[in-house]
Amino acid sequence: MEVFDAAELWSRERIAETQLTRLKATLAQSRKCSFYRERLDEAGIGPDSIRSLDDLRRIPFTTKQDLRSQYPTGLLCVPPSEIVRMHCSSGTTGTPVAICHTQNDINAWADLMARCMHMVGVRREDVFQNMSGYGLFTGGLGIHFGAERLGCMTIPAGPGNSRRQIKLAKDFRTTVAHILPSYALILGEHLRNMGEDPRDFPLRIALVGAEPYTEEFRKRIEELFDMKAYNSYGLSEMNGPGVGFECLEQNGLHIWEDAYIPEIVDPDTGEPVPDGEVGELVMTSLCRQGMPILRYRTRDLTRFLPGPCVCGRAHRRMDRILGRADDMFIIKGVNVYPMQIEQVIMTFKEVGQSYLILLENDGIGDVMRVQVEIRDEYFVEDMRALQSLQKVIAQRLRDEILVTPRVELVESNSLPRTEGKAVRVQDLRAKK
Amino acid sequence: MEVFDAAELWSRERIAETQLTRLKATLAQSRKCSFYRERLDEAGIGPDSIRSLDDLRRIPFTTKQDLRSQYPTGLLCVPPSEIVRMHCSSGTTGTPVAICHTQNDINAWADLMARCMHMVGVRREDVFQNMSGYGLFTGGLGIHFGAERLGCMTIPAGPGNSRRQIKLAKDFRTTVAHILPSYALILGEHLRNMGEDPRDFPLRIALVGAEPYTEEFRKRIEELFDMKAYNSYGLSEMNGPGVGFECLEQNGLHIWEDAYIPEIVDPDTGEPVPDGEVGELVMTSLCRQGMPILRYRTRDLTRFLPGPCVCGRAHRRMDRILGRADDMFIIKGVNVYPMQIEQVIMTFKEVGQSYLILLENDGIGDVMRVQVEIRDEYFVEDMRALQSLQKVIAQRLRDEILVTPRVELVESNSLPRTEGKAVRVQDLRAKK
């Protein structure tokens, strides 16, 4: 197996050994800001309290609210002059979260990202088109630096503008793209409208992340372009992209455990759940100097995939993100994740490219409507067939989420399209 | 004098010696693509033809049309796998121009940009907010890499969104910004509307480029924020920003002659003009491996400033860009550059922040209207005073451009604002 760096092939023992060493160093580093020093002191954790990886659980969680309370630079653990980059969330819904990086942090991040790309076969001979927004959002600069580190010809195309994306990809024979799954479909449609077959497009690998999508959706975009799509996981609190990535097996995302300690806990109790059970991902950075973060509650729901990966890498795998604790909506007293609905409807061959969940109140109670685009070739069938399909989808959804939605079949391309993150849920119920 | 690298202080002799060595190497490198090999052979220039810098003039010019004809990779002088970055123009008005960089090219570019910023006093302790668009446009990534190279805390804010720009700058105590001059005024207005004095803003240095503006305009934004504004010159064909930059003297832009050979030629004949005379800037890259470019006709009009700079650097200075050969418009048979008009009107204390040149045809002939914003405190004066001001401005414009325009005084903030490059000329004449 050709690997980007030695750590990619470390054994479990070597990983665990390194984690312990780096966790101790990270704890020492984190004490350089008063927030962590006070919090660790309160928890009775001194510089020498961590003797084994099990001691990690004695460290208090860090929440998004904690990060907000320390905005802008409360969590800085180096002199400000050591910082070379700041990324932050938009802060449109409150105080932003800002993460500051030293040059070493930026280099380590680029190395991890390059390792992800190398793992799925991206090489310096590839032409890489980054269709992500740049600026404060980490998906742009994060993957850009990784691709340049790997030595790919990197085209900083930015998001949207399908006509230009297609022109650039054709002119430079782009083989690898960083793209939103929903945007991959839009690009494919665009090519077909131009009378071209997306399978003739030079793309062979897509790096996809940032928005949740199902296995069925992945197969669809893979077939559309005759390419492989690999899932990427990252969050700005842990740098951005480069935290977890699928290998060629496409069976779970390896989390780089030389750089992070992942845990999965019950979102209510904070207690660890057994391997294979769904819970909230909790992450500790191990290599960050500027702003180390301990046991961060990501709000992302996933599970560890038990057992070793066929690829031979010992870095543990997590399942794709199964939802966000915050994306969950409650209807008729039941917790529902949009991903559950997508997983059901995308198993139907008649279903097209888009769907929309509408939450309404009809005066008596809450109603969930699910609008589903149907492919042209099926939409022309007789009324009876469509009504029957509608009924079957509603039943299957009921089996999954325990609530019966009103399913509406609509023509393909009739639901609103966005070039950014797809909007899957519209909650039109009056706020109480 | 504290300098970023030794080349900053090289003597004329050392510069000339290095230029000759690097020109020879660049010629050899450029022959690796068939375009230059054939063109040089046609001109009778072999591998050993360049004996002195004077021989440069024997090399044929390269035009934008040449670059377009070689799009996308005709000018590549290294194997494609050596390329790590591509930047290109938008191509909205025709075939784009694409420039491909090796890792060495990117590093050398970042070093030059860091040298520019260091020259005007930017240090690693500074917080740098990049208000430029990222992506394919070189102003974003180019200055970003330079700022990180210098070690500044770099905030990749991107363009627009004044509310967020202000919040970031206040929260992180931004001391240095890369900003369009017209946008600096918009930010200042925004702060005033918030009831704040822009002079209390932490900004101490602005790097400004990308759009032409006058000395009067510079003084205005410097006073507005109580800061220093330094002019930057660059073009994507020569990497992007980092080609020329003002020193603390603010008296012309030093062109880094260890990395480029600048010439100024008569735009019609292509013959060199004497120092001090205005002509078209022609540039040869000396350090670029991926795509060296020989004697590029920039279409930018400027002049060499004669004599040495007080700062002691021997790198020759060019005047700020006095216009683009392509921005010129013809009215009543006279060649006019928008910059000439700005230079006149901005000398009037009554004139506000914006102006607009309208070219129309009234059925008899071409008419030039100049709409000029007047500051609130003067707009309330009596009609006679305003009419008199209008007349004086028209006369002064006539003296400068030899055509009498219709001057219209308008209220402040009444002309359209853009957050990008200011639009100064609207040509409403029917195309023939």
PDB file of N, CA, C and O in Angstrom, chain A residues 71-72 81-86 88 96 98 100 103 124-125 134-136 141 144-145 148 151-156 164 167-168 171-172, chain B residues 71-73 81-86 88 96 98 100 103 124-125 134-136 141 144-145 148 151-156 164 167-168 171-172:
ATOM      1  N   TYR A  71     -14.742  33.823  22.520  1.00  0.00           N
ATOM      2  CA  TYR A  71     -14.479  34.624  21.325  1.00  0.00           C
ATOM      3  C   TYR A  71     -14.003  35.999  21.739  1.00  0.00           C
ATOM      4  O   TYR A  71     -14.528  36.533  22.707  1.00  0.00           O
ATOM      5  N   PRO A  72     -13.041  36.647  21.081  1.00  0.00           N
ATOM      6  CA  PRO A  72     -12.342  36.147  19.899  1.00  0.00           C
ATOM      7  C   PRO A  72     -11.085  35.320  20.214  1.00  0.00           C
ATOM      8  O   PRO A  72     -10.798  34.385  19.516  1.00  0.00           O
ATOM      9  N   SER A  81       1.482  36.831  18.244  1.00  0.00           N
ATOM     10  CA  SER A  81       2.350  36.990  17.070  1.00  0.00           C
ATOM     11  C   SER A  81       2.695  35.647  16.421  1.00  0.00           C
ATOM     12  O   SER A  81       3.199  35.601  15.308  1.00  0.00           O
ATOM     13  N   GLU A  82       2.415  34.536  17.132  1.00  0.00           N
ATOM     14  CA  GLU A  82       2.669  33.202  16.562  1.00  0.00           C
ATOM     15  C   GLU A  82       1.556  32.769  15.610  1.00  0.00           C
ATOM     16  O   GLU A  82       1.695  31.778  14.897  1.00  0.00           O
ATOM     17  N   ILE A  83       0.433  33.474  15.643  1.00  0.00           N
ATOM     18  CA  ILE A  83      -0.733  33.081  14.841  1.00  0.00           C
ATOM     19  C   ILE A  83      -0.570  33.586  13.412  1.00  0.00           C
ATOM     20  O   ILE A  83      -0.201  34.735  13.192  1.00  0.00           O
ATOM     21  N   VAL A  84      -0.809  32.718  12.435  1.00  0.00           N
ATOM     22  CA  VAL A  84      -0.742  33.159  11.038  1.00  0.00           C
ATOM     23  C   VAL A  84      -2.098  33.073  10.324  1.00  0.00           C
ATOM     24  O   VAL A  84      -2.219  33.531   9.193  1.00  0.00           O
ATOM     25  N   ARG A  85      -3.090  32.463  10.955  1.00  0.00           N
ATOM     26  CA  ARG A  85      -4.394  32.346  10.267  1.00  0.00           C
ATOM     27  C   ARG A  85      -5.521  32.287  11.274  1.00  0.00           C
ATOM     28  O   ARG A  85      -5.388  31.661  12.319  1.00  0.00           O
ATOM     29  N   MET A  86      -6.628  32.907  10.919  1.00  0.00           N
ATOM     30  CA  MET A  86      -7.834  32.792  11.730  1.00  0.00           C
ATOM     31  C   MET A  86      -8.966  32.373  10.813  1.00  0.00           C
ATOM     32  O   MET A  86      -9.125  32.924   9.721  1.00  0.00           O
ATOM     33  N   CYS A  88     -13.228  31.629  11.056  1.00  0.00           N
ATOM     34  CA  CYS A  88     -14.360  31.685  11.980  1.00  0.00           C
ATOM     35  C   CYS A  88     -15.666  31.430  11.265  1.00  0.00           C
ATOM     36  O   CYS A  88     -15.773  31.555  10.051  1.00  0.00           O
ATOM     37  N   PRO A  96     -19.733  34.477  16.844  1.00  0.00           N
ATOM     38  CA  PRO A  96     -19.020  33.474  16.045  1.00  0.00           C
ATOM     39  C   PRO A  96     -18.082  32.620  16.904  1.00  0.00           C
ATOM     40  O   PRO A  96     -17.823  32.949  18.053  1.00  0.00           O
ATOM     41  N   ALA A  98     -14.190  31.411  16.665  1.00  0.00           N
ATOM     42  CA  ALA A  98     -12.964  31.721  15.928  1.00  0.00           C
ATOM     43  C   ALA A  98     -11.870  30.739  16.314  1.00  0.00           C
ATOM     44  O   ALA A  98     -11.690  30.453  17.497  1.00  0.00           O
ATOM     45  N   CYS A 100      -7.755  29.973  15.792  1.00  0.00           N
ATOM     46  CA  CYS A 100      -6.501  30.595  15.363  1.00  0.00           C
ATOM     47  C   CYS A 100      -5.417  29.533  15.211  1.00  0.00           C
ATOM     48  O   CYS A 100      -5.290  28.651  16.067  1.00  0.00           O
ATOM     49  N   GLN A 103       1.795  28.581  12.272  1.00  0.00           N
ATOM     50  CA  GLN A 103       2.314  28.025  11.006  1.00  0.00           C
ATOM     51  C   GLN A 103       2.397  26.501  11.087  1.00  0.00           C
ATOM     52  O   GLN A 103       2.065  25.804  10.121  1.00  0.00           O
ATOM     53  N   ARG A 124       0.125  13.748  -7.607  1.00  0.00           N
ATOM     54  CA  ARG A 124       0.559  15.064  -8.098  1.00  0.00           C
ATOM     55  C   ARG A 124       0.263  15.255  -9.576  1.00  0.00           C
ATOM     56  O   ARG A 124       0.165  16.388 -10.055  1.00  0.00           O
ATOM     57  N   GLU A 125       0.063  14.166 -10.296  1.00  0.00           N
ATOM     58  CA  GLU A 125      -0.262  14.280 -11.725  1.00  0.00           C
ATOM     59  C   GLU A 125      -1.715  14.719 -11.931  1.00  0.00           C
ATOM     60  O   GLU A 125      -2.116  15.075 -13.036  1.00  0.00           O
ATOM     61  N   TYR A 134     -13.957  30.064  -0.759  1.00  0.00           N
ATOM     62  CA  TYR A 134     -12.730  30.326  -0.002  1.00  0.00           C
ATOM     63  C   TYR A 134     -13.055  31.284   1.153  1.00  0.00           C
ATOM     64  O   TYR A 134     -14.177  31.355   1.586  1.00  0.00           O
ATOM     65  N   GLY A 135     -12.064  31.991   1.643  1.00  0.00           N
ATOM     66  CA  GLY A 135     -12.310  32.941   2.715  1.00  0.00           C
ATOM     67  C   GLY A 135     -12.353  32.269   4.072  1.00  0.00           C
ATOM     68  O   GLY A 135     -11.622  31.305   4.327  1.00  0.00           O
ATOM     69  N   LEU A 136     -13.231  32.752   4.942  1.00  0.00           N
ATOM     70  CA  LEU A 136     -13.263  32.289   6.334  1.00  0.00           C
ATOM     71  C   LEU A 136     -13.715  30.847   6.465  1.00  0.00           C
ATOM     72  O   LEU A 136     -13.385  30.165   7.430  1.00  0.00           O
ATOM     73  N   LEU A 141      -9.810  27.067   1.736  1.00  0.00           N
ATOM     74  CA  LEU A 141      -8.365  27.127   1.962  1.00  0.00           C
ATOM     75  C   LEU A 141      -7.832  25.801   2.501  1.00  0.00           C
ATOM     76  O   LEU A 141      -6.718  25.393   2.163  1.00  0.00           O
ATOM     77  N   HIS A 144      -7.526  23.422  -0.368  1.00  0.00           N
ATOM     78  CA  HIS A 144      -6.549  24.025  -1.288  1.00  0.00           C
ATOM     79  C   HIS A 144      -5.115  23.737  -0.831  1.00  0.00           C
ATOM     80  O   HIS A 144      -4.276  23.286  -1.620  1.00  0.00           O
ATOM     81  N   PHE A 145      -4.841  23.997   0.437  1.00  0.00           N
ATOM     82  CA  PHE A 145      -3.479  23.779   0.949  1.00  0.00           C
ATOM     83  C   PHE A 145      -3.100  22.300   0.889  1.00  0.00           C
ATOM     84  O   PHE A 145      -1.947  21.958   0.627  1.00  0.00           O
ATOM     85  N   GLU A 148      -2.251  21.436  -2.818  1.00  0.00           N
ATOM     86  CA  GLU A 148      -0.942  21.971  -3.221  1.00  0.00           C
ATOM     87  C   GLU A 148       0.176  21.202  -2.525  1.00  0.00           C
ATOM     88  O   GLU A 148       1.225  20.948  -3.117  1.00  0.00           O
ATOM     89  N   GLY A 151       0.817  18.372  -4.368  1.00  0.00           N
ATOM     90  CA  GLY A 151       1.441  18.731  -5.633  1.00  0.00           C
ATOM     91  C   GLY A 151       0.508  18.685  -6.827  1.00  0.00           C
ATOM     92  O   GLY A 151       0.952  18.761  -7.973  1.00  0.00           O
ATOM     93  N   CYS A 152      -0.803  18.554  -6.564  1.00  0.00           N
ATOM     94  CA  CYS A 152      -1.766  18.605  -7.680  1.00  0.00           C
ATOM     95  C   CYS A 152      -1.765  19.991  -8.297  1.00  0.00           C
ATOM     96  O   CYS A 152      -1.543  20.985  -7.617  1.00  0.00           O
ATOM     97  N   MET A 153      -2.104  20.061  -9.573  1.00  0.00           N
ATOM     98  CA  MET A 153      -2.398  21.357 -10.164  1.00  0.00           C
ATOM     99  C   MET A 153      -3.755  21.781  -9.621  1.00  0.00           C
ATOM    100  O   MET A 153      -4.781  21.173  -9.914  1.00  0.00           O
ATOM    101  N   THR A 154      -3.742  22.804  -8.795  1.00  0.00           N
ATOM    102  CA  THR A 154      -4.943  23.198  -8.067  1.00  0.00           C
ATOM    103  C   THR A 154      -5.609  24.393  -8.733  1.00  0.00           C
ATOM    104  O   THR A 154      -4.982  25.429  -8.918  1.00  0.00           O
ATOM    105  N   ILE A 155      -6.880  24.214  -9.087  1.00  0.00           N
ATOM    106  CA  ILE A 155      -7.648  25.302  -9.703  1.00  0.00           C
ATOM    107  C   ILE A 155      -8.602  25.848  -8.657  1.00  0.00           C
ATOM    108  O   ILE A 155      -9.566  25.192  -8.284  1.00  0.00           O
ATOM    109  N   PRO A 156      -8.331  27.051  -8.145  1.00  0.00           N
ATOM    110  CA  PRO A 156      -9.191  27.607  -7.089  1.00  0.00           C
ATOM    111  C   PRO A 156     -10.471  28.195  -7.675  1.00  0.00           C
ATOM    112  O   PRO A 156     -10.696  29.408  -7.637  1.00  0.00           O
ATOM    113  N   ARG A 164     -18.726  28.141 -16.103  1.00  0.00           N
ATOM    114  CA  ARG A 164     -17.276  28.289 -15.980  1.00  0.00           C
ATOM    115  C   ARG A 164     -16.646  27.027 -15.403  1.00  0.00           C
ATOM    116  O   ARG A 164     -15.563  26.619 -15.841  1.00  0.00           O
ATOM    117  N   LYS A 167     -16.271  24.674 -18.231  1.00  0.00           N
ATOM    118  CA  LYS A 167     -15.210  25.101 -19.160  1.00  0.00           C
ATOM    119  C   LYS A 167     -13.823  24.811 -18.579  1.00  0.00           C
ATOM    120  O   LYS A 167     -12.957  24.238 -19.264  1.00  0.00           O
ATOM    121  N   LEU A 168     -13.616  25.171 -17.308  1.00  0.00           N
ATOM    122  CA  LEU A 168     -12.316  24.935 -16.679  1.00  0.00           C
ATOM    123  C   LEU A 168     -12.000  23.439 -16.648  1.00  0.00           C
ATOM    124  O   LEU A 168     -10.885  23.013 -16.985  1.00  0.00           O
ATOM    125  N   ASP A 171     -11.146  22.281 -20.174  1.00  0.00           N
ATOM    126  CA  ASP A 171      -9.917  22.851 -20.724  1.00  0.00           C
ATOM    127  C   ASP A 171      -8.678  22.291 -20.035  1.00  0.00           C
ATOM    128  O   ASP A 171      -7.648  22.086 -20.673  1.00  0.00           O
ATOM    129  N   PHE A 172      -8.781  22.075 -18.710  1.00  0.00           N
ATOM    130  CA  PHE A 172      -7.595  21.614 -17.970  1.00  0.00           C
ATOM    131  C   PHE A 172      -7.665  20.118 -17.650  1.00  0.00           C
ATOM    132  O   PHE A 172      -6.817  19.604 -16.955  1.00  0.00           O
TER     133      PHE A 172
ATOM    134  N   TYR B  71      -3.893  29.488 -24.641  1.00  0.00           N
ATOM    135  CA  TYR B  71      -4.749  28.931 -23.599  1.00  0.00           C
ATOM    136  C   TYR B  71      -5.133  27.508 -23.973  1.00  0.00           C
ATOM    137  O   TYR B  71      -5.391  27.266 -25.136  1.00  0.00           O
ATOM    138  N   PRO B  72      -5.197  26.522 -23.075  1.00  0.00           N
ATOM    139  CA  PRO B  72      -4.938  26.675 -21.640  1.00  0.00           C
ATOM    140  C   PRO B  72      -3.471  26.456 -21.244  1.00  0.00           C
ATOM    141  O   PRO B  72      -3.005  27.091 -20.321  1.00  0.00           O
ATOM    142  N   THR B  73      -2.734  25.570 -21.924  1.00  0.00           N
ATOM    143  CA  THR B  73      -1.416  25.216 -21.369  1.00  0.00           C
ATOM    144  C   THR B  73      -0.295  25.289 -22.404  1.00  0.00           C
ATOM    145  O   THR B  73       0.763  24.687 -22.223  1.00  0.00           O
ATOM    146  N   SER B  81       2.876  17.797 -14.273  1.00  0.00           N
ATOM    147  CA  SER B  81       2.832  17.331 -12.889  1.00  0.00           C
ATOM    148  C   SER B  81       3.605  18.248 -11.948  1.00  0.00           C
ATOM    149  O   SER B  81       3.467  18.159 -10.731  1.00  0.00           O
ATOM    150  N   GLU B  82       4.425  19.142 -12.516  1.00  0.00           N
ATOM    151  CA  GLU B  82       5.171  20.097 -11.677  1.00  0.00           C
ATOM    152  C   GLU B  82       4.301  21.279 -11.241  1.00  0.00           C
ATOM    153  O   GLU B  82       4.693  22.058 -10.379  1.00  0.00           O
ATOM    154  N   ILE B  83       3.141  21.422 -11.876  1.00  0.00           N
ATOM    155  CA  ILE B  83       2.287  22.585 -11.604  1.00  0.00           C
ATOM    156  C   ILE B  83       1.447  22.345 -10.356  1.00  0.00           C
ATOM    157  O   ILE B  83       0.868  21.276 -10.190  1.00  0.00           O
ATOM    158  N   VAL B  84       1.409  23.332  -9.454  1.00  0.00           N
ATOM    159  CA  VAL B  84       0.570  23.181  -8.271  1.00  0.00           C
ATOM    160  C   VAL B  84      -0.566  24.202  -8.212  1.00  0.00           C
ATOM    161  O   VAL B  84      -1.430  24.117  -7.346  1.00  0.00           O
ATOM    162  N   ARG B  85      -0.570  25.182  -9.106  1.00  0.00           N
ATOM    163  CA  ARG B  85      -1.633  26.199  -9.046  1.00  0.00           C
ATOM    164  C   ARG B  85      -1.888  26.777 -10.413  1.00  0.00           C
ATOM    165  O   ARG B  85      -0.965  26.997 -11.182  1.00  0.00           O
ATOM    166  N   MET B  86      -3.145  27.045 -10.691  1.00  0.00           N
ATOM    167  CA  MET B  86      -3.502  27.754 -11.914  1.00  0.00           C
ATOM    168  C   MET B  86      -4.377  28.935 -11.525  1.00  0.00           C
ATOM    169  O   MET B  86      -5.305  28.792 -10.731  1.00  0.00           O
ATOM    170  N   CYS B  88      -6.570  32.117 -13.486  1.00  0.00           N
ATOM    171  CA  CYS B  88      -6.927  32.639 -14.804  1.00  0.00           C
ATOM    172  C   CYS B  88      -7.931  33.757 -14.694  1.00  0.00           C
ATOM    173  O   CYS B  88      -8.614  33.920 -13.690  1.00  0.00           O
ATOM    174  N   PRO B  96     -10.016  33.056 -21.897  1.00  0.00           N
ATOM    175  CA  PRO B  96      -9.283  33.512 -20.715  1.00  0.00           C
ATOM    176  C   PRO B  96      -7.765  33.428 -20.923  1.00  0.00           C
ATOM    177  O   PRO B  96      -7.294  32.807 -21.879  1.00  0.00           O
ATOM    178  N   ALA B  98      -4.593  31.960 -18.822  1.00  0.00           N
ATOM    179  CA  ALA B  98      -4.311  31.081 -17.684  1.00  0.00           C
ATOM    180  C   ALA B  98      -2.822  31.101 -17.393  1.00  0.00           C
ATOM    181  O   ALA B  98      -2.002  31.002 -18.300  1.00  0.00           O
ATOM    182  N   CYS B 100       0.092  29.197 -15.004  1.00  0.00           N
ATOM    183  CA  CYS B 100       0.327  28.010 -14.181  1.00  0.00           C
ATOM    184  C   CYS B 100       1.633  28.175 -13.405  1.00  0.00           C
ATOM    185  O   CYS B 100       2.633  28.624 -13.956  1.00  0.00           O
ATOM    186  N   GLN B 103       5.614  24.884  -7.482  1.00  0.00           N
ATOM    187  CA  GLN B 103       5.744  25.194  -6.060  1.00  0.00           C
ATOM    188  C   GLN B 103       6.795  26.284  -5.847  1.00  0.00           C
ATOM    189  O   GLN B 103       6.598  27.183  -5.027  1.00  0.00           O
ATOM    190  N   ARG B 124       5.142  40.530  11.841  1.00  0.00           N
ATOM    191  CA  ARG B 124       4.383  39.344  12.237  1.00  0.00           C
ATOM    192  C   ARG B 124       3.425  39.621  13.384  1.00  0.00           C
ATOM    193  O   ARG B 124       2.457  38.895  13.584  1.00  0.00           O
ATOM    194  N   GLU B 125       3.650  40.693  14.124  1.00  0.00           N
ATOM    195  CA  GLU B 125       2.746  41.046  15.215  1.00  0.00           C
ATOM    196  C   GLU B 125       1.443  41.649  14.686  1.00  0.00           C
ATOM    197  O   GLU B 125       0.471  41.802  15.435  1.00  0.00           O
ATOM    198  N   TYR B 134     -11.180  35.729  -3.070  1.00  0.00           N
ATOM    199  CA  TYR B 134     -10.232  34.638  -3.251  1.00  0.00           C
ATOM    200  C   TYR B 134     -10.542  33.919  -4.568  1.00  0.00           C
ATOM    201  O   TYR B 134     -11.154  34.472  -5.456  1.00  0.00           O
ATOM    202  N   GLY B 135     -10.108  32.693  -4.701  1.00  0.00           N
ATOM    203  CA  GLY B 135     -10.405  31.940  -5.913  1.00  0.00           C
ATOM    204  C   GLY B 135      -9.428  32.258  -7.022  1.00  0.00           C
ATOM    205  O   GLY B 135      -8.231  32.493  -6.779  1.00  0.00           O
ATOM    206  N   LEU B 136      -9.931  32.286  -8.238  1.00  0.00           N
ATOM    207  CA  LEU B 136      -9.054  32.418  -9.409  1.00  0.00           C
ATOM    208  C   LEU B 136      -8.383  33.777  -9.486  1.00  0.00           C
ATOM    209  O   LEU B 136      -7.323  33.930 -10.087  1.00  0.00           O
ATOM    210  N   LEU B 141      -5.536  35.015  -2.962  1.00  0.00           N
ATOM    211  CA  LEU B 141      -4.531  34.032  -2.546  1.00  0.00           C
ATOM    212  C   LEU B 141      -3.124  34.623  -2.574  1.00  0.00           C
ATOM    213  O   LEU B 141      -2.293  34.293  -1.734  1.00  0.00           O
ATOM    214  N   HIS B 144      -2.689  36.719   0.490  1.00  0.00           N
ATOM    215  CA  HIS B 144      -2.835  35.798   1.630  1.00  0.00           C
ATOM    216  C   HIS B 144      -1.531  35.043   1.897  1.00  0.00           C
ATOM    217  O   HIS B 144      -1.046  35.000   3.029  1.00  0.00           O
ATOM    218  N   PHE B 145      -0.962  34.471   0.851  1.00  0.00           N
ATOM    219  CA  PHE B 145       0.279  33.707   1.025  1.00  0.00           C
ATOM    220  C   PHE B 145       1.418  34.612   1.489  1.00  0.00           C
ATOM    221  O   PHE B 145       2.256  34.189   2.286  1.00  0.00           O
ATOM    222  N   GLU B 148       0.892  35.349   5.276  1.00  0.00           N
ATOM    223  CA  GLU B 148       1.242  34.200   6.121  1.00  0.00           C
ATOM    224  C   GLU B 148       2.750  33.972   6.119  1.00  0.00           C
ATOM    225  O   GLU B 148       3.333  33.594   7.135  1.00  0.00           O
ATOM    226  N   GLY B 151       4.123  36.036   8.510  1.00  0.00           N
ATOM    227  CA  GLY B 151       3.748  35.592   9.843  1.00  0.00           C
ATOM    228  C   GLY B 151       2.636  36.390  10.491  1.00  0.00           C
ATOM    229  O   GLY B 151       2.378  36.243  11.688  1.00  0.00           O
ATOM    230  N   CYS B 152       1.989  37.263   9.715  1.00  0.00           N
ATOM    231  CA  CYS B 152       0.851  38.014  10.257  1.00  0.00           C
ATOM    232  C   CYS B 152      -0.291  37.068  10.578  1.00  0.00           C
ATOM    233  O   CYS B 152      -0.478  36.052   9.906  1.00  0.00           O
ATOM    234  N   MET B 153      -1.112  37.407  11.548  1.00  0.00           N
ATOM    235  CA  MET B 153      -2.374  36.697  11.727  1.00  0.00           C
ATOM    236  C   MET B 153      -3.278  37.139  10.581  1.00  0.00           C
ATOM    237  O   MET B 153      -3.698  38.289  10.500  1.00  0.00           O
ATOM    238  N   THR B 154      -3.544  36.212   9.685  1.00  0.00           N
ATOM    239  CA  THR B 154      -4.242  36.549   8.455  1.00  0.00           C
ATOM    240  C   THR B 154      -5.717  36.156   8.555  1.00  0.00           C
ATOM    241  O   THR B 154      -6.039  35.002   8.828  1.00  0.00           O
ATOM    242  N   ILE B 155      -6.571  37.130   8.347  1.00  0.00           N
ATOM    243  CA  ILE B 155      -8.023  36.889   8.385  1.00  0.00           C
ATOM    244  C   ILE B 155      -8.530  36.887   6.947  1.00  0.00           C
ATOM    245  O   ILE B 155      -8.573  37.937   6.309  1.00  0.00           O
ATOM    246  N   PRO B 156      -8.885  35.712   6.409  1.00  0.00           N
ATOM    247  CA  PRO B 156      -9.330  35.663   5.007  1.00  0.00           C
ATOM    248  C   PRO B 156     -10.787  36.101   4.877  1.00  0.00           C
ATOM    249  O   PRO B 156     -11.666  35.303   4.561  1.00  0.00           O
ATOM    250  N   ARG B 164     -19.779  42.681   8.755  1.00  0.00           N
ATOM    251  CA  ARG B 164     -18.877  41.651   9.241  1.00  0.00           C
ATOM    252  C   ARG B 164     -17.431  42.125   9.223  1.00  0.00           C
ATOM    253  O   ARG B 164     -16.658  41.832  10.137  1.00  0.00           O
ATOM    254  N   LYS B 167     -16.940  44.165  12.275  1.00  0.00           N
ATOM    255  CA  LYS B 167     -16.932  43.340  13.490  1.00  0.00           C
ATOM    256  C   LYS B 167     -15.596  42.598  13.636  1.00  0.00           C
ATOM    257  O   LYS B 167     -14.972  42.617  14.702  1.00  0.00           O
ATOM    258  N   LEU B 168     -15.134  41.969  12.529  1.00  0.00           N
ATOM    259  CA  LEU B 168     -13.862  41.243  12.582  1.00  0.00           C
ATOM    260  C   LEU B 168     -12.720  42.182  12.943  1.00  0.00           C
ATOM    261  O   LEU B 168     -11.875  41.869  13.788  1.00  0.00           O
ATOM    262  N   ASP B 171     -12.972  43.114  16.626  1.00  0.00           N
ATOM    263  CA  ASP B 171     -12.773  41.998  17.548  1.00  0.00           C
ATOM    264  C   ASP B 171     -11.317  41.534  17.571  1.00  0.00           C
ATOM    265  O   ASP B 171     -10.802  41.151  18.612  1.00  0.00           O
ATOM    266  N   PHE B 172     -10.665  41.564  16.395  1.00  0.00           N
ATOM    267  CA  PHE B 172      -9.291  41.056  16.334  1.00  0.00           C
ATOM    268  C   PHE B 172      -8.262  42.185  16.268  1.00  0.00           C
ATOM    269  O   PHE B 172      -7.090  41.934  16.091  1.00  0.00           O
TER     270      PHE B 172
END
